[in-house]
């Protein structure tokens, strides 16, 4: 998770939205403390470095996804990397400490979402990482800051007051800010708690008549957990992570896989793929308004369009980073295919990353019908990317920013993080 998150952050530091954020950060807070992905020699304050790196991670929607639905690592890793550098002036933060804090931050997100059935489905109100990600960042930061029980309670309560971003800003330049703010504000909450700030210690409890965390999930019903120890089972042990092979909303991976498969069938039967022979393209997808975009007119809308990703996979045989460049989005050939798309919502196709599927039907002008269905894409937790595939993805992403010797250094440090004595050296390698 950590290596993949760093890789998508590095390639994300080449994006337009990241450049906008960097102008803001440089105008409002240079310091000598914390590194920023891909910005050699530049240092920012801990919170602004976390913010910038969090935006980089989600700028292309290339980061990991969990179930219940959220992007867990992007809200945590930038905060604790910044903290490792901030704390290095007083003490060294070991790699084992960093890993422990990271796992705490992931666990908190998963536990909070497990208390809600609503959280299991593709979201409609709040973007999940802006909610649980902020809490996870606060928890991870509190762990690394060695806060006591009361301070940790207040850190989470403060974070709850800083959480939340509406789904209406999905598929816009503002969406990456959700992760940037989550990691930054969670870190701020922990630092405030360390300095004596207090908030409602019952924020995570169910208190009738006064919404706490239930303000975000209406069916939120918290349960007591056993104390950490030998019998405690972390959620990551039971529920793996989905890693993306191309930079788009997770839902796009089902429909792209199905489209590639039906294209292959077409080629087997007719020798080569000819879009002009297609009368209609039927997409059978779950109901989810913000990723149902018939004619996307921007990079970020294209990353959240079942129609665009299906048609791109049909036309090119794959979806990749370049698929979302303007010259690809506005191709005449893509728009010709988009005009042939019809969307259907079968009742058994739930808007849930553990249950949904993508199905592509080609109705050809000669009367032939071709159908392919994907219920588990390569990269889903039921069909995880191999170590070789994850490493290939990291190398491809990192090479946009780093030299080969730097890349090798990052891989070595991450893979041996438990034995690293000074984790603040890791963010130094990412410039």
mmCIF file of N, CA, C and O in Angstrom, residues 297-394:
data_model
loop_
_atom_site.group_PDB
_atom_site.id
_atom_site.type_symbol
_atom_site.label_atom_id
_atom_site.label_comp_id
_atom_site.label_asym_id
_atom_site.label_seq_id
_atom_site.Cartn_x
_atom_site.Cartn_y
_atom_site.Cartn_z
ATOM 1 N N UNK A 297 -16.678 16.231 -20.504
ATOM 2 C CA UNK A 297 -15.998 17.324 -21.207
ATOM 3 C C UNK A 297 -14.761 17.806 -20.479
ATOM 4 O O UNK A 297 -14.300 18.927 -20.703
ATOM 5 N N UNK A 298 -14.208 16.982 -19.597
ATOM 6 C CA UNK A 298 -12.950 17.310 -18.931
ATOM 7 C C UNK A 298 -12.256 16.017 -18.518
ATOM 8 O O UNK A 298 -12.873 14.940 -18.494
ATOM 9 N N UNK A 299 -10.998 16.141 -18.189
ATOM 10 C CA UNK A 299 -10.215 14.994 -17.705
ATOM 11 C C UNK A 299 -10.876 14.336 -16.506
ATOM 12 O O UNK A 299 -11.006 13.109 -16.434
ATOM 13 N N UNK A 300 -11.316 15.153 -15.537
ATOM 14 C CA UNK A 300 -11.861 14.593 -14.299
ATOM 15 C C UNK A 300 -13.232 13.968 -14.519
ATOM 16 O O UNK A 300 -13.573 12.962 -13.891
ATOM 17 N N UNK A 301 -14.033 14.530 -15.428
ATOM 18 C CA UNK A 301 -15.297 13.887 -15.764
ATOM 19 C C UNK A 301 -15.056 12.563 -16.482
ATOM 20 O O UNK A 301 -15.772 11.583 -16.255
ATOM 21 N N UNK A 302 -14.055 12.523 -17.341
ATOM 22 C CA UNK A 302 -13.743 11.291 -18.063
ATOM 23 C C UNK A 302 -13.337 10.170 -17.109
ATOM 24 O O UNK A 302 -13.650 9.000 -17.345
ATOM 25 N N UNK A 303 -12.649 10.519 -16.037
ATOM 26 C CA UNK A 303 -12.254 9.513 -15.046
ATOM 27 C C UNK A 303 -13.467 8.977 -14.274
ATOM 28 O O UNK A 303 -13.355 7.981 -13.564
ATOM 29 N N UNK A 304 -14.594 9.648 -14.390
ATOM 30 C CA UNK A 304 -15.809 9.267 -13.679
ATOM 31 C C UNK A 304 -16.950 9.004 -14.661
ATOM 32 O O UNK A 304 -18.100 9.339 -14.409
ATOM 33 N N UNK A 305 -16.651 8.397 -15.776
ATOM 34 C CA UNK A 305 -17.648 8.131 -16.808
ATOM 35 C C UNK A 305 -17.582 6.673 -17.247
ATOM 36 O O UNK A 305 -16.604 6.252 -17.881
ATOM 37 N N UNK A 306 -18.625 5.894 -16.911
ATOM 38 C CA UNK A 306 -18.704 4.529 -17.411
ATOM 39 C C UNK A 306 -18.607 4.523 -18.934
ATOM 40 O O UNK A 306 -17.919 3.692 -19.535
ATOM 41 N N UNK A 307 -19.316 5.448 -19.553
ATOM 42 C CA UNK A 307 -19.399 5.474 -21.008
ATOM 43 C C UNK A 307 -18.031 5.721 -21.644
ATOM 44 O O UNK A 307 -17.630 5.017 -22.590
ATOM 45 N N UNK A 308 -17.312 6.721 -21.146
ATOM 46 C CA UNK A 308 -16.014 7.047 -21.736
ATOM 47 C C UNK A 308 -15.028 5.900 -21.566
ATOM 48 O O UNK A 308 -14.297 5.552 -22.507
ATOM 49 N N UNK A 309 -14.964 5.320 -20.386
ATOM 50 C CA UNK A 309 -13.991 4.251 -20.144
ATOM 51 C C UNK A 309 -14.305 2.993 -20.944
ATOM 52 O O UNK A 309 -13.396 2.320 -21.445
ATOM 53 N N UNK A 310 -15.598 2.677 -21.103
ATOM 54 C CA UNK A 310 -15.970 1.537 -21.932
ATOM 55 C C UNK A 310 -15.580 1.775 -23.393
ATOM 56 O O UNK A 310 -14.990 0.907 -24.045
ATOM 57 N N UNK A 311 -15.887 2.970 -23.903
ATOM 58 C CA UNK A 311 -15.593 3.269 -25.307
ATOM 59 C C UNK A 311 -14.093 3.365 -25.568
ATOM 60 O O UNK A 311 -13.609 2.952 -26.634
ATOM 61 N N UNK A 312 -13.339 3.892 -24.599
ATOM 62 C CA UNK A 312 -11.886 3.947 -24.742
ATOM 63 C C UNK A 312 -11.299 2.545 -24.787
ATOM 64 O O UNK A 312 -10.421 2.241 -25.614
ATOM 65 N N UNK A 313 -11.775 1.663 -23.898
ATOM 66 C CA UNK A 313 -11.288 0.282 -23.885
ATOM 67 C C UNK A 313 -11.646 -0.442 -25.183
ATOM 68 O O UNK A 313 -10.851 -1.230 -25.712
ATOM 69 N N UNK A 314 -12.820 -0.166 -25.721
ATOM 70 C CA UNK A 314 -13.213 -0.759 -26.998
ATOM 71 C C UNK A 314 -12.322 -0.268 -28.135
ATOM 72 O O UNK A 314 -11.842 -1.054 -28.964
ATOM 73 N N UNK A 315 -12.095 1.035 -28.176
ATOM 74 C CA UNK A 315 -11.358 1.633 -29.287
ATOM 75 C C UNK A 315 -9.870 1.306 -29.241
ATOM 76 O O UNK A 315 -9.254 0.993 -30.262
ATOM 77 N N UNK A 316 -9.275 1.372 -28.048
ATOM 78 C CA UNK A 316 -7.825 1.245 -27.913
ATOM 79 C C UNK A 316 -7.363 -0.108 -27.369
ATOM 80 O O UNK A 316 -6.166 -0.397 -27.371
ATOM 81 N N UNK A 317 -8.285 -0.887 -26.838
ATOM 82 C CA UNK A 317 -7.903 -2.168 -26.253
ATOM 83 C C UNK A 317 -7.367 -2.065 -24.846
ATOM 84 O O UNK A 317 -6.976 -3.062 -24.244
ATOM 85 N N UNK A 318 -7.360 -0.855 -24.275
ATOM 86 C CA UNK A 318 -6.890 -0.630 -22.913
ATOM 87 C C UNK A 318 -7.271 0.787 -22.487
ATOM 88 O O UNK A 318 -7.650 1.618 -23.317
ATOM 89 N N UNK A 319 -7.161 1.030 -21.182
ATOM 90 C CA UNK A 319 -7.263 2.383 -20.636
ATOM 91 C C UNK A 319 -5.984 2.624 -19.847
ATOM 92 O O UNK A 319 -5.551 1.772 -19.068
ATOM 93 N N UNK A 320 -5.351 3.780 -20.056
ATOM 94 C CA UNK A 320 -4.097 4.076 -19.365
ATOM 95 C C UNK A 320 -4.025 5.571 -19.037
ATOM 96 O O UNK A 320 -5.001 6.307 -19.223
ATOM 97 N N UNK A 321 -2.886 6.012 -18.563
ATOM 98 C CA UNK A 321 -2.729 7.419 -18.168
ATOM 99 C C UNK A 321 -3.032 8.360 -19.328
ATOM 100 O O UNK A 321 -3.713 9.377 -19.165
ATOM 101 N N UNK A 322 -2.557 8.019 -20.509
ATOM 102 C CA UNK A 322 -2.749 8.906 -21.656
ATOM 103 C C UNK A 322 -4.203 8.995 -22.098
ATOM 104 O O UNK A 322 -4.598 9.955 -22.775
ATOM 105 N N UNK A 323 -5.014 8.015 -21.709
ATOM 106 C CA UNK A 323 -6.411 8.004 -22.137
ATOM 107 C C UNK A 323 -7.170 9.248 -21.705
ATOM 108 O O UNK A 323 -8.193 9.598 -22.306
ATOM 109 N N UNK A 324 -6.653 9.940 -20.669
ATOM 110 C CA UNK A 324 -7.366 11.081 -20.110
ATOM 111 C C UNK A 324 -6.752 12.419 -20.515
ATOM 112 O O UNK A 324 -7.098 13.452 -19.949
ATOM 113 N N UNK A 325 -5.855 12.387 -21.488
ATOM 114 C CA UNK A 325 -5.347 13.625 -22.059
ATOM 115 C C UNK A 325 -6.393 14.184 -23.022
ATOM 116 O O UNK A 325 -7.190 13.442 -23.602
ATOM 117 N N UNK A 326 -6.381 15.485 -23.196
ATOM 118 C CA UNK A 326 -7.422 16.136 -24.004
ATOM 119 C C UNK A 326 -7.494 15.595 -25.423
ATOM 120 O O UNK A 326 -8.584 15.436 -25.979
ATOM 121 N N UNK A 327 -6.342 15.303 -26.027
ATOM 122 C CA UNK A 327 -6.360 14.816 -27.402
ATOM 123 C C UNK A 327 -7.035 13.456 -27.514
ATOM 124 O O UNK A 327 -7.543 13.087 -28.578
ATOM 125 N N UNK A 328 -7.078 12.698 -26.425
ATOM 126 C CA UNK A 328 -7.762 11.405 -26.415
ATOM 127 C C UNK A 328 -9.240 11.560 -26.071
ATOM 128 O O UNK A 328 -10.105 10.886 -26.649
ATOM 129 N N UNK A 329 -9.534 12.446 -25.126
ATOM 130 C CA UNK A 329 -10.918 12.618 -24.682
ATOM 131 C C UNK A 329 -11.810 13.141 -25.804
ATOM 132 O O UNK A 329 -12.958 12.709 -25.950
ATOM 133 N N UNK A 330 -11.273 14.050 -26.603
ATOM 134 C CA UNK A 330 -12.109 14.725 -27.604
ATOM 135 C C UNK A 330 -11.907 14.184 -29.018
ATOM 136 O O UNK A 330 -12.216 14.851 -30.000
ATOM 137 N N UNK A 331 -11.418 12.955 -29.118
ATOM 138 C CA UNK A 331 -11.293 12.316 -30.436
ATOM 139 C C UNK A 331 -12.669 12.103 -31.073
ATOM 140 O O UNK A 331 -13.645 11.768 -30.393
ATOM 141 N N UNK A 332 -12.731 12.300 -32.367
ATOM 142 C CA UNK A 332 -13.979 12.064 -33.102
ATOM 143 C C UNK A 332 -14.418 10.619 -32.951
ATOM 144 O O UNK A 332 -15.624 10.324 -32.816
ATOM 145 N N UNK A 333 -13.441 9.696 -32.970
ATOM 146 C CA UNK A 333 -13.769 8.271 -32.886
ATOM 147 C C UNK A 333 -14.445 7.914 -31.558
ATOM 148 O O UNK A 333 -15.362 7.089 -31.513
ATOM 149 N N UNK A 334 -13.981 8.568 -30.477
ATOM 150 C CA UNK A 334 -14.589 8.325 -29.161
ATOM 151 C C UNK A 334 -16.023 8.850 -29.136
ATOM 152 O O UNK A 334 -16.947 8.179 -28.654
ATOM 153 N N UNK A 335 -16.216 10.034 -29.652
ATOM 154 C CA UNK A 335 -17.558 10.617 -29.627
ATOM 155 C C UNK A 335 -18.528 9.850 -30.529
ATOM 156 O O UNK A 335 -19.723 9.765 -30.232
ATOM 157 N N UNK A 336 -18.026 9.265 -31.606
ATOM 158 C CA UNK A 336 -18.875 8.413 -32.436
ATOM 159 C C UNK A 336 -19.351 7.199 -31.641
ATOM 160 O O UNK A 336 -20.525 6.804 -31.727
ATOM 161 N N UNK A 337 -18.445 6.597 -30.880
ATOM 162 C CA UNK A 337 -18.827 5.445 -30.061
ATOM 163 C C UNK A 337 -19.763 5.858 -28.931
ATOM 164 O O UNK A 337 -20.736 5.160 -28.621
ATOM 165 N N UNK A 338 -19.459 6.986 -28.285
ATOM 166 C CA UNK A 338 -20.313 7.457 -27.190
ATOM 167 C C UNK A 338 -21.758 7.654 -27.645
ATOM 168 O O UNK A 338 -22.698 7.415 -26.879
ATOM 169 N N UNK A 339 -21.938 8.069 -28.875
ATOM 170 C CA UNK A 339 -23.293 8.316 -29.397
ATOM 171 C C UNK A 339 -24.082 7.021 -29.572
ATOM 172 O O UNK A 339 -25.305 7.051 -29.732
ATOM 173 N N UNK A 340 -23.393 5.886 -29.512
ATOM 174 C CA UNK A 340 -24.056 4.587 -29.688
ATOM 175 C C UNK A 340 -24.374 3.902 -28.368
ATOM 176 O O UNK A 340 -24.957 2.816 -28.346
ATOM 177 N N UNK A 341 -23.995 4.521 -27.252
ATOM 178 C CA UNK A 341 -24.128 3.886 -25.945
ATOM 179 C C UNK A 341 -25.534 4.013 -25.378
ATOM 180 O O UNK A 341 -26.142 5.091 -25.400
ATOM 181 N N UNK A 342 -26.027 2.905 -24.877
ATOM 182 C CA UNK A 342 -27.290 2.857 -24.125
ATOM 183 C C UNK A 342 -26.967 2.238 -22.766
ATOM 184 O O UNK A 342 -26.260 1.229 -22.691
ATOM 185 N N UNK A 343 -27.464 2.849 -21.709
ATOM 186 C CA UNK A 343 -27.192 2.369 -20.360
ATOM 187 C C UNK A 343 -28.397 1.639 -19.793
ATOM 188 O O UNK A 343 -29.539 2.097 -19.922
ATOM 189 N N UNK A 344 -28.132 0.489 -19.176
ATOM 190 C CA UNK A 344 -29.164 -0.260 -18.472
ATOM 191 C C UNK A 344 -28.714 -0.501 -17.035
ATOM 192 O O UNK A 344 -27.508 -0.620 -16.763
ATOM 193 N N UNK A 345 -29.687 -0.566 -16.125
ATOM 194 C CA UNK A 345 -29.385 -0.766 -14.700
ATOM 195 C C UNK A 345 -30.109 -2.016 -14.191
ATOM 196 O O UNK A 345 -31.208 -1.917 -13.622
ATOM 197 N N UNK A 346 -29.539 -3.196 -14.375
ATOM 198 C CA UNK A 346 -30.184 -4.418 -13.867
ATOM 199 C C UNK A 346 -30.362 -4.354 -12.353
ATOM 200 O O UNK A 346 -29.496 -3.817 -11.645
ATOM 201 N N UNK A 347 -31.462 -4.899 -11.876
ATOM 202 C CA UNK A 347 -31.756 -4.832 -10.445
ATOM 203 C C UNK A 347 -30.722 -5.558 -9.606
ATOM 204 O O UNK A 347 -30.510 -5.217 -8.440
ATOM 205 N N UNK A 348 -30.082 -6.576 -10.174
ATOM 206 C CA UNK A 348 -29.096 -7.338 -9.392
ATOM 207 C C UNK A 348 -27.707 -6.701 -9.395
ATOM 208 O O UNK A 348 -26.783 -7.225 -8.772
ATOM 209 N N UNK A 349 -27.569 -5.574 -10.080
ATOM 210 C CA UNK A 349 -26.264 -4.909 -10.157
ATOM 211 C C UNK A 349 -26.233 -3.776 -9.140
ATOM 212 O O UNK A 349 -26.611 -2.638 -9.425
ATOM 213 N N UNK A 350 -25.779 -4.074 -7.932
ATOM 214 C CA UNK A 350 -25.808 -3.123 -6.826
ATOM 215 C C UNK A 350 -24.637 -2.144 -6.883
ATOM 216 O O UNK A 350 -23.540 -2.507 -7.299
ATOM 217 N N UNK A 351 -24.872 -0.924 -6.422
ATOM 218 C CA UNK A 351 -23.819 0.095 -6.358
ATOM 219 C C UNK A 351 -22.963 -0.144 -5.128
ATOM 220 O O UNK A 351 -22.984 0.604 -4.152
ATOM 221 N N UNK A 352 -22.198 -1.218 -5.197
ATOM 222 C CA UNK A 352 -21.423 -1.697 -4.057
ATOM 223 C C UNK A 352 -20.171 -2.361 -4.611
ATOM 224 O O UNK A 352 -20.276 -3.273 -5.448
ATOM 225 N N UNK A 353 -18.990 -1.926 -4.171
ATOM 226 C CA UNK A 353 -17.750 -2.413 -4.756
ATOM 227 C C UNK A 353 -17.492 -3.895 -4.490
ATOM 228 O O UNK A 353 -16.595 -4.491 -5.093
ATOM 229 N N UNK A 354 -18.254 -4.502 -3.595
ATOM 230 C CA UNK A 354 -18.091 -5.927 -3.330
ATOM 231 C C UNK A 354 -19.089 -6.773 -4.114
ATOM 232 O O UNK A 354 -18.964 -7.987 -4.177
ATOM 233 N N UNK A 355 -20.094 -6.114 -4.727
ATOM 234 C CA UNK A 355 -21.172 -6.863 -5.372
ATOM 235 C C UNK A 355 -21.421 -6.478 -6.830
ATOM 236 O O UNK A 355 -22.067 -7.228 -7.565
ATOM 237 N N UNK A 356 -20.968 -5.337 -7.272
ATOM 238 C CA UNK A 356 -21.304 -4.842 -8.603
ATOM 239 C C UNK A 356 -20.604 -5.636 -9.709
ATOM 240 O O UNK A 356 -19.666 -6.399 -9.468
ATOM 241 N N UNK A 357 -21.089 -5.424 -10.924
ATOM 242 C CA UNK A 357 -20.430 -5.980 -12.104
ATOM 243 C C UNK A 357 -20.568 -4.992 -13.257
ATOM 244 O O UNK A 357 -21.338 -4.024 -13.183
ATOM 245 N N UNK A 358 -19.810 -5.233 -14.294
ATOM 246 C CA UNK A 358 -19.921 -4.443 -15.518
ATOM 247 C C UNK A 358 -20.142 -5.378 -16.690
ATOM 248 O O UNK A 358 -19.455 -6.397 -16.812
ATOM 249 N N UNK A 359 -21.093 -5.066 -17.530
ATOM 250 C CA UNK A 359 -21.387 -5.915 -18.694
ATOM 251 C C UNK A 359 -21.494 -5.036 -19.936
ATOM 252 O O UNK A 359 -22.142 -3.980 -19.906
ATOM 253 N N UNK A 360 -20.840 -5.467 -20.992
ATOM 254 C CA UNK A 360 -20.853 -4.726 -22.260
ATOM 255 C C UNK A 360 -21.461 -5.613 -23.343
ATOM 256 O O UNK A 360 -21.029 -6.756 -23.536
ATOM 257 N N UNK A 361 -22.444 -5.071 -24.024
ATOM 258 C CA UNK A 361 -23.111 -5.792 -25.113
ATOM 259 C C UNK A 361 -22.914 -5.005 -26.410
ATOM 260 O O UNK A 361 -23.203 -3.799 -26.461
ATOM 261 N N UNK A 362 -22.397 -5.668 -27.420
ATOM 262 C CA UNK A 362 -22.269 -5.058 -28.746
ATOM 263 C C UNK A 362 -23.358 -5.615 -29.652
ATOM 264 O O UNK A 362 -23.433 -6.831 -29.887
ATOM 265 N N UNK A 363 -24.216 -4.738 -30.141
ATOM 266 C CA UNK A 363 -25.212 -5.112 -31.139
ATOM 267 C C UNK A 363 -24.679 -4.646 -32.491
ATOM 268 O O UNK A 363 -24.564 -3.442 -32.745
ATOM 269 N N UNK A 364 -24.322 -5.584 -33.337
ATOM 270 C CA UNK A 364 -23.684 -5.249 -34.609
ATOM 271 C C UNK A 364 -24.727 -5.047 -35.707
ATOM 272 O O UNK A 364 -25.857 -5.552 -35.632
ATOM 273 N N UNK A 365 -24.336 -4.307 -36.716
ATOM 274 C CA UNK A 365 -25.256 -3.983 -37.812
ATOM 275 C C UNK A 365 -25.662 -5.226 -38.597
ATOM 276 O O UNK A 365 -26.720 -5.240 -39.232
ATOM 277 N N UNK A 366 -24.839 -6.280 -38.549
ATOM 278 C CA UNK A 366 -25.177 -7.518 -39.260
ATOM 279 C C UNK A 366 -26.087 -8.436 -38.448
ATOM 280 O O UNK A 366 -26.407 -9.548 -38.875
ATOM 281 N N UNK A 367 -26.486 -7.983 -37.257
ATOM 282 C CA UNK A 367 -27.377 -8.763 -36.411
ATOM 283 C C UNK A 367 -26.689 -9.555 -35.330
ATOM 284 O O UNK A 367 -27.351 -10.082 -34.417
ATOM 285 N N UNK A 368 -25.369 -9.681 -35.379
ATOM 286 C CA UNK A 368 -24.642 -10.411 -34.339
ATOM 287 C C UNK A 368 -24.689 -9.662 -33.005
ATOM 288 O O UNK A 368 -24.759 -8.430 -32.970
ATOM 289 N N UNK A 369 -24.637 -10.429 -31.935
ATOM 290 C CA UNK A 369 -24.616 -9.870 -30.592
ATOM 291 C C UNK A 369 -23.435 -10.463 -29.829
ATOM 292 O O UNK A 369 -23.240 -11.683 -29.830
ATOM 293 N N UNK A 370 -22.656 -9.618 -29.203
ATOM 294 C CA UNK A 370 -21.519 -10.064 -28.396
ATOM 295 C C UNK A 370 -21.652 -9.496 -26.990
ATOM 296 O O UNK A 370 -21.914 -8.300 -26.822
ATOM 297 N N UNK A 371 -21.472 -10.363 -25.993
ATOM 298 C CA UNK A 371 -21.645 -9.959 -24.598
ATOM 299 C C UNK A 371 -20.451 -10.434 -23.771
ATOM 300 O O UNK A 371 -20.015 -11.584 -23.907
ATOM 301 N N UNK A 372 -19.930 -9.553 -22.958
ATOM 302 C CA UNK A 372 -18.900 -9.934 -21.983
ATOM 303 C C UNK A 372 -19.199 -9.244 -20.660
ATOM 304 O O UNK A 372 -19.617 -8.078 -20.635
ATOM 305 N N UNK A 373 -18.970 -9.978 -19.577
ATOM 306 C CA UNK A 373 -19.276 -9.487 -18.233
ATOM 307 C C UNK A 373 -18.048 -9.605 -17.339
ATOM 308 O O UNK A 373 -17.301 -10.574 -17.418
ATOM 309 N N UNK A 374 -17.836 -8.598 -16.505
ATOM 310 C CA UNK A 374 -16.749 -8.636 -15.522
ATOM 311 C C UNK A 374 -17.356 -8.437 -14.132
ATOM 312 O O UNK A 374 -17.985 -7.410 -13.873
ATOM 313 N N UNK A 375 -17.183 -9.431 -13.254
ATOM 314 C CA UNK A 375 -17.633 -9.253 -11.876
ATOM 315 C C UNK A 375 -16.475 -9.093 -10.903
ATOM 316 O O UNK A 375 -16.682 -8.745 -9.743
ATOM 317 N N UNK A 376 -15.245 -9.339 -11.388
ATOM 318 C CA UNK A 376 -14.054 -9.135 -10.561
ATOM 319 C C UNK A 376 -12.898 -8.749 -11.473
ATOM 320 O O UNK A 376 -12.355 -9.597 -12.182
ATOM 321 N N UNK A 377 -12.506 -7.497 -11.492
ATOM 322 C CA UNK A 377 -11.411 -7.058 -12.355
ATOM 323 C C UNK A 377 -10.058 -7.359 -11.711
ATOM 324 O O UNK A 377 -9.972 -7.583 -10.493
ATOM 325 N N UNK A 378 -9.013 -7.364 -12.523
ATOM 326 C CA UNK A 378 -7.664 -7.597 -12.018
ATOM 327 C C UNK A 378 -7.213 -6.376 -11.228
ATOM 328 O O UNK A 378 -7.082 -5.284 -11.775
ATOM 329 N N UNK A 379 -7.009 -6.566 -9.929
ATOM 330 C CA UNK A 379 -6.679 -5.470 -9.025
ATOM 331 C C UNK A 379 -7.675 -5.378 -7.882
ATOM 332 O O UNK A 379 -7.400 -4.772 -6.847
ATOM 333 N N UNK A 380 -8.869 -5.986 -8.067
ATOM 334 C CA UNK A 380 -9.867 -6.067 -7.003
ATOM 335 C C UNK A 380 -9.324 -6.964 -5.887
ATOM 336 O O UNK A 380 -8.448 -7.794 -6.119
ATOM 337 N N UNK A 381 -9.859 -6.796 -4.648
ATOM 338 C CA UNK A 381 -9.349 -7.604 -3.533
ATOM 339 C C UNK A 381 -9.592 -9.095 -3.733
ATOM 340 O O UNK A 381 -8.883 -9.914 -3.163
ATOM 341 N N UNK A 382 -10.561 -9.457 -4.584
ATOM 342 C CA UNK A 382 -10.752 -10.878 -4.873
ATOM 343 C C UNK A 382 -9.791 -11.390 -5.935
ATOM 344 O O UNK A 382 -9.652 -12.608 -6.119
ATOM 345 N N UNK A 383 -9.139 -10.471 -6.643
ATOM 346 C CA UNK A 383 -8.205 -10.834 -7.711
ATOM 347 C C UNK A 383 -7.059 -9.828 -7.698
ATOM 348 O O UNK A 383 -6.897 -9.031 -8.608
ATOM 349 N N UNK A 384 -6.256 -9.844 -6.620
ATOM 350 C CA UNK A 384 -5.283 -8.762 -6.399
ATOM 351 C C UNK A 384 -4.166 -8.716 -7.434
ATOM 352 O O UNK A 384 -3.796 -9.740 -8.029
ATOM 353 N N UNK A 385 -3.656 -7.508 -7.625
ATOM 354 C CA UNK A 385 -2.480 -7.343 -8.478
ATOM 355 C C UNK A 385 -1.314 -8.130 -7.888
ATOM 356 O O UNK A 385 -1.119 -8.153 -6.667
ATOM 357 N N UNK A 386 -0.549 -8.775 -8.737
ATOM 358 C CA UNK A 386 0.634 -9.489 -8.268
ATOM 359 C C UNK A 386 1.693 -8.481 -7.829
ATOM 360 O O UNK A 386 1.620 -7.288 -8.160
ATOM 361 N N UNK A 387 2.676 -8.949 -7.068
ATOM 362 C CA UNK A 387 3.770 -8.066 -6.671
ATOM 363 C C UNK A 387 4.462 -7.501 -7.909
ATOM 364 O O UNK A 387 4.844 -6.330 -7.936
ATOM 365 N N UNK A 388 4.588 -8.329 -8.950
ATOM 366 C CA UNK A 388 5.226 -7.873 -10.192
ATOM 367 C C UNK A 388 4.424 -6.736 -10.825
ATOM 368 O O UNK A 388 4.992 -5.740 -11.278
ATOM 369 N N UNK A 389 3.095 -6.871 -10.836
ATOM 370 C CA UNK A 389 2.243 -5.821 -11.424
ATOM 371 C C UNK A 389 2.294 -4.538 -10.602
ATOM 372 O O UNK A 389 2.327 -3.436 -11.147
ATOM 373 N N UNK A 390 2.280 -4.676 -9.271
ATOM 374 C CA UNK A 390 2.365 -3.499 -8.403
ATOM 375 C C UNK A 390 3.698 -2.780 -8.582
ATOM 376 O O UNK A 390 3.750 -1.547 -8.633
ATOM 377 N N UNK A 391 4.760 -3.556 -8.691
ATOM 378 C CA UNK A 391 6.079 -2.953 -8.875
ATOM 379 C C UNK A 391 6.176 -2.275 -10.242
ATOM 380 O O UNK A 391 6.729 -1.170 -10.367
ATOM 381 N N UNK A 392 5.604 -2.893 -11.261
ATOM 382 C CA UNK A 392 5.598 -2.297 -12.597
ATOM 383 C C UNK A 392 4.847 -0.972 -12.584
ATOM 384 O O UNK A 392 5.282 0.017 -13.197
ATOM 385 N N UNK A 393 3.711 -0.942 -11.891
ATOM 386 C CA UNK A 393 2.936 0.296 -11.772
ATOM 387 C C UNK A 393 3.748 1.369 -11.062
ATOM 388 O O UNK A 393 3.796 2.526 -11.510
ATOM 389 N N UNK A 394 4.398 0.998 -9.951
ATOM 390 C CA UNK A 394 5.197 1.978 -9.211
ATOM 391 C C UNK A 394 6.320 2.532 -10.078
ATOM 392 O O UNK A 394 6.537 3.749 -10.117
#
